[in-house]
Amino acid sequence: MEDRLIAGGVAGLAGSLVMVGLDYLVNLIPGVSTNLLLAASAILSTDVELGTVTGNVTGFIIHLICGSILGVIFIFLLEITKYRFVLLKGFLFGIGAWFIVCGMIARLLNLPIQDKFIDNLFMLLIHIPFGLTTAFVIKNYVKYSVRETE
């Protein structure tokens, strides 16, 4: 991939898909309810649609769009900070995404948030693979003509 915007979007999309898969697995644990798709669908859906198939599909699409936007932000952060230690930066980006999205933006938009410690912990644990996957895709599939060689 030679275009930074497309590369960041695709990388964020891949990270979002991994995150949704992990969210599904985490919700199989008794007592854990991360509500990832519910919170995403609450951005555009009515209260009646939340928790339904329509709401979940809407949440899935919104989550992929938000992940793509974060992927673009991440690749431009890499442009500023250079392409060294990409996976470490992806790890930190996942933690930062959890803090900003779940801690700040969700509260500002009055989205359903996790009120139990265990749910917040699992949300953090599924944001880290998001950042790592996004960084992995950028590291391995963005051509050297786009990024600076050292």
Short mmCIF file of C-alpha atoms in Angstrom, two decimals:
data_model
loop_
_atom_site.label_atom_id
_atom_site.label_comp_id
_atom_site.label_asym_id
_atom_site.label_seq_id
_atom_site.Cartn_x
_atom_site.Cartn_y
_atom_site.Cartn_z
CA MET A 1 0.00 0.00 0.00
CA GLU A 2 1.41 3.33 -0.97
CA ASP A 3 -1.27 5.74 0.21
CA ARG A 4 -1.06 6.64 3.91
CA LEU A 5 -4.76 7.37 4.27
CA ILE A 6 -5.82 4.04 2.80
CA ALA A 7 -3.08 2.16 4.66
CA GLY A 8 -4.14 3.66 7.99
CA GLY A 9 -7.79 2.95 7.27
CA VAL A 10 -7.14 -0.67 6.34
CA ALA A 11 -4.87 -1.16 9.37
CA GLY A 12 -7.51 0.31 11.69
CA LEU A 13 -10.14 -1.87 10.03
CA ALA A 14 -8.04 -4.97 10.71
CA GLY A 15 -7.54 -3.90 14.32
CA SER A 16 -11.27 -3.32 14.72
CA LEU A 17 -12.10 -6.77 13.36
CA VAL A 18 -9.70 -8.36 15.85
CA MET A 19 -11.21 -6.27 18.61
CA VAL A 20 -14.79 -7.30 17.77
CA GLY A 21 -13.76 -10.96 17.71
CA LEU A 22 -12.07 -10.66 21.09
CA ASP A 23 -15.07 -8.78 22.46
CA TYR A 24 -17.31 -11.65 21.42
CA LEU A 25 -15.03 -14.14 23.18
CA VAL A 26 -14.76 -11.99 26.31
CA ASN A 27 -18.54 -11.73 26.56
CA LEU A 28 -18.72 -15.53 26.75
CA ILE A 29 -17.10 -15.32 30.20
CA PRO A 30 -19.81 -15.42 32.89
CA GLY A 31 -20.23 -12.08 34.64
CA VAL A 32 -18.50 -10.02 31.94
CA SER A 33 -20.45 -7.59 29.76
CA THR A 34 -18.29 -5.20 27.78
CA ASN A 35 -21.10 -3.79 25.58
CA LEU A 36 -18.72 -2.77 22.78
CA LEU A 37 -21.24 -2.90 19.94
CA LEU A 38 -24.00 -1.53 22.17
CA ALA A 39 -21.94 1.56 22.96
CA ALA A 40 -21.00 2.03 19.31
CA SER A 41 -24.59 1.64 18.12
CA ALA A 42 -25.78 4.17 20.71
CA ILE A 43 -24.08 6.87 18.64
CA LEU A 44 -26.67 6.66 15.83
CA SER A 45 -29.42 4.28 17.00
CA THR A 46 -32.53 4.98 19.02
CA ASP A 47 -33.08 3.42 22.43
CA VAL A 48 -35.54 0.96 20.88
CA GLU A 49 -32.90 -0.45 18.50
CA LEU A 50 -30.18 -0.92 21.13
CA GLY A 51 -29.46 -4.59 21.78
CA THR A 52 -31.37 -5.79 18.71
CA VAL A 53 -29.86 -7.29 15.56
CA THR A 54 -30.27 -3.94 13.82
CA GLY A 55 -28.51 -2.19 16.67
CA ASN A 56 -25.67 -4.70 16.68
CA VAL A 57 -25.14 -4.40 12.92
CA THR A 58 -25.18 -0.62 13.25
CA GLY A 59 -22.71 -0.85 16.13
CA PHE A 60 -20.46 -3.15 14.12
CA ILE A 61 -20.39 -0.75 11.17
CA ILE A 62 -19.80 2.27 13.40
CA HIS A 63 -17.03 0.43 15.22
CA LEU A 64 -15.29 -0.39 11.92
CA ILE A 65 -15.54 3.25 10.83
CA CYS A 66 -14.15 4.50 14.14
CA GLY A 67 -11.35 1.93 13.98
CA SER A 68 -10.44 3.08 10.48
CA ILE A 69 -10.32 6.68 11.66
CA LEU A 70 -8.06 5.67 14.55
CA GLY A 71 -5.85 3.76 12.10
CA VAL A 72 -5.42 6.92 10.02
CA ILE A 73 -4.58 8.88 13.17
CA PHE A 74 -2.04 6.21 14.14
CA ILE A 75 -0.24 6.22 10.79
CA PHE A 76 0.04 10.01 10.92
CA LEU A 77 1.40 9.76 14.46
CA LEU A 78 3.98 7.35 13.06
CA GLU A 79 4.86 9.93 10.41
CA ILE A 80 5.60 12.41 13.18
CA THR A 81 7.45 10.02 15.50
CA LYS A 82 9.12 7.91 12.74
CA TYR A 83 8.69 4.22 12.00
CA ARG A 84 10.89 2.82 14.74
CA PHE A 85 9.43 0.57 17.47
CA VAL A 86 6.12 0.38 15.64
CA LEU A 87 4.70 -2.48 17.73
CA LEU A 88 5.55 -0.73 21.00
CA LYS A 89 3.85 2.39 19.70
CA GLY A 90 0.87 0.25 18.71
CA PHE A 91 0.69 -1.18 22.23
CA LEU A 92 0.72 2.33 23.70
CA PHE A 93 -1.77 3.52 21.08
CA GLY A 94 -4.19 0.76 22.14
CA ILE A 95 -3.95 1.89 25.77
CA GLY A 96 -4.37 5.52 24.71
CA ALA A 97 -7.37 4.64 22.55
CA TRP A 98 -9.00 2.87 25.50
CA PHE A 99 -8.41 5.86 27.76
CA ILE A 100 -9.60 8.48 25.29
CA VAL A 101 -12.51 6.58 23.72
CA CYS A 102 -13.85 4.72 26.77
CA GLY A 103 -12.78 7.20 29.41
CA MET A 104 -13.46 10.55 27.82
CA ILE A 105 -15.49 10.42 24.60
CA ALA A 106 -17.99 7.85 25.92
CA ARG A 107 -18.71 10.05 28.91
CA LEU A 108 -19.03 13.19 26.78
CA LEU A 109 -21.52 11.48 24.45
CA ASN A 110 -23.40 9.79 27.34
CA LEU A 111 -22.81 6.35 25.85
CA PRO A 112 -23.39 3.20 27.91
CA ILE A 113 -20.12 2.68 29.76
CA GLN A 114 -18.71 -0.18 31.79
CA ASP A 115 -19.46 0.37 35.46
CA LYS A 116 -17.62 -2.68 36.81
CA PHE A 117 -13.86 -2.96 37.18
CA ILE A 118 -13.71 -6.32 35.42
CA ASP A 119 -15.55 -4.95 32.38
CA ASN A 120 -13.16 -1.99 32.18
CA LEU A 121 -10.19 -4.31 32.52
CA PHE A 122 -11.39 -6.47 29.64
CA MET A 123 -12.08 -3.36 27.55
CA LEU A 124 -8.46 -2.37 28.11
CA LEU A 125 -7.32 -5.88 27.23
CA ILE A 126 -9.19 -5.84 23.91
CA HIS A 127 -7.97 -2.34 23.00
CA ILE A 128 -4.33 -3.45 23.28
CA PRO A 129 -4.67 -6.05 20.47
CA PHE A 130 -6.39 -3.34 18.43
CA GLY A 131 -3.30 -1.16 18.67
CA LEU A 132 -0.94 -4.09 18.09
CA THR A 133 -2.86 -5.34 15.05
CA THR A 134 -3.02 -1.86 13.57
CA ALA A 135 0.73 -1.45 14.09
CA PHE A 136 1.45 -4.92 12.69
CA VAL A 137 -0.49 -4.24 9.49
CA ILE A 138 1.23 -0.89 9.01
CA LYS A 139 4.66 -2.36 9.74
CA ASN A 140 4.30 -5.27 7.34
CA TYR A 141 2.12 -3.96 4.53
CA VAL A 142 2.99 -0.30 4.09
CA LYS A 143 5.61 0.00 1.37
CA TYR A 144 8.92 1.61 2.12
CA SER A 145 8.23 4.29 -0.48
CA VAL A 146 5.61 5.68 1.91
CA ARG A 147 7.52 5.50 5.14
CA GLU A 148 10.97 6.86 5.71
CA THR A 149 13.77 4.36 5.62
CA GLU A 150 16.42 4.69 8.27
#
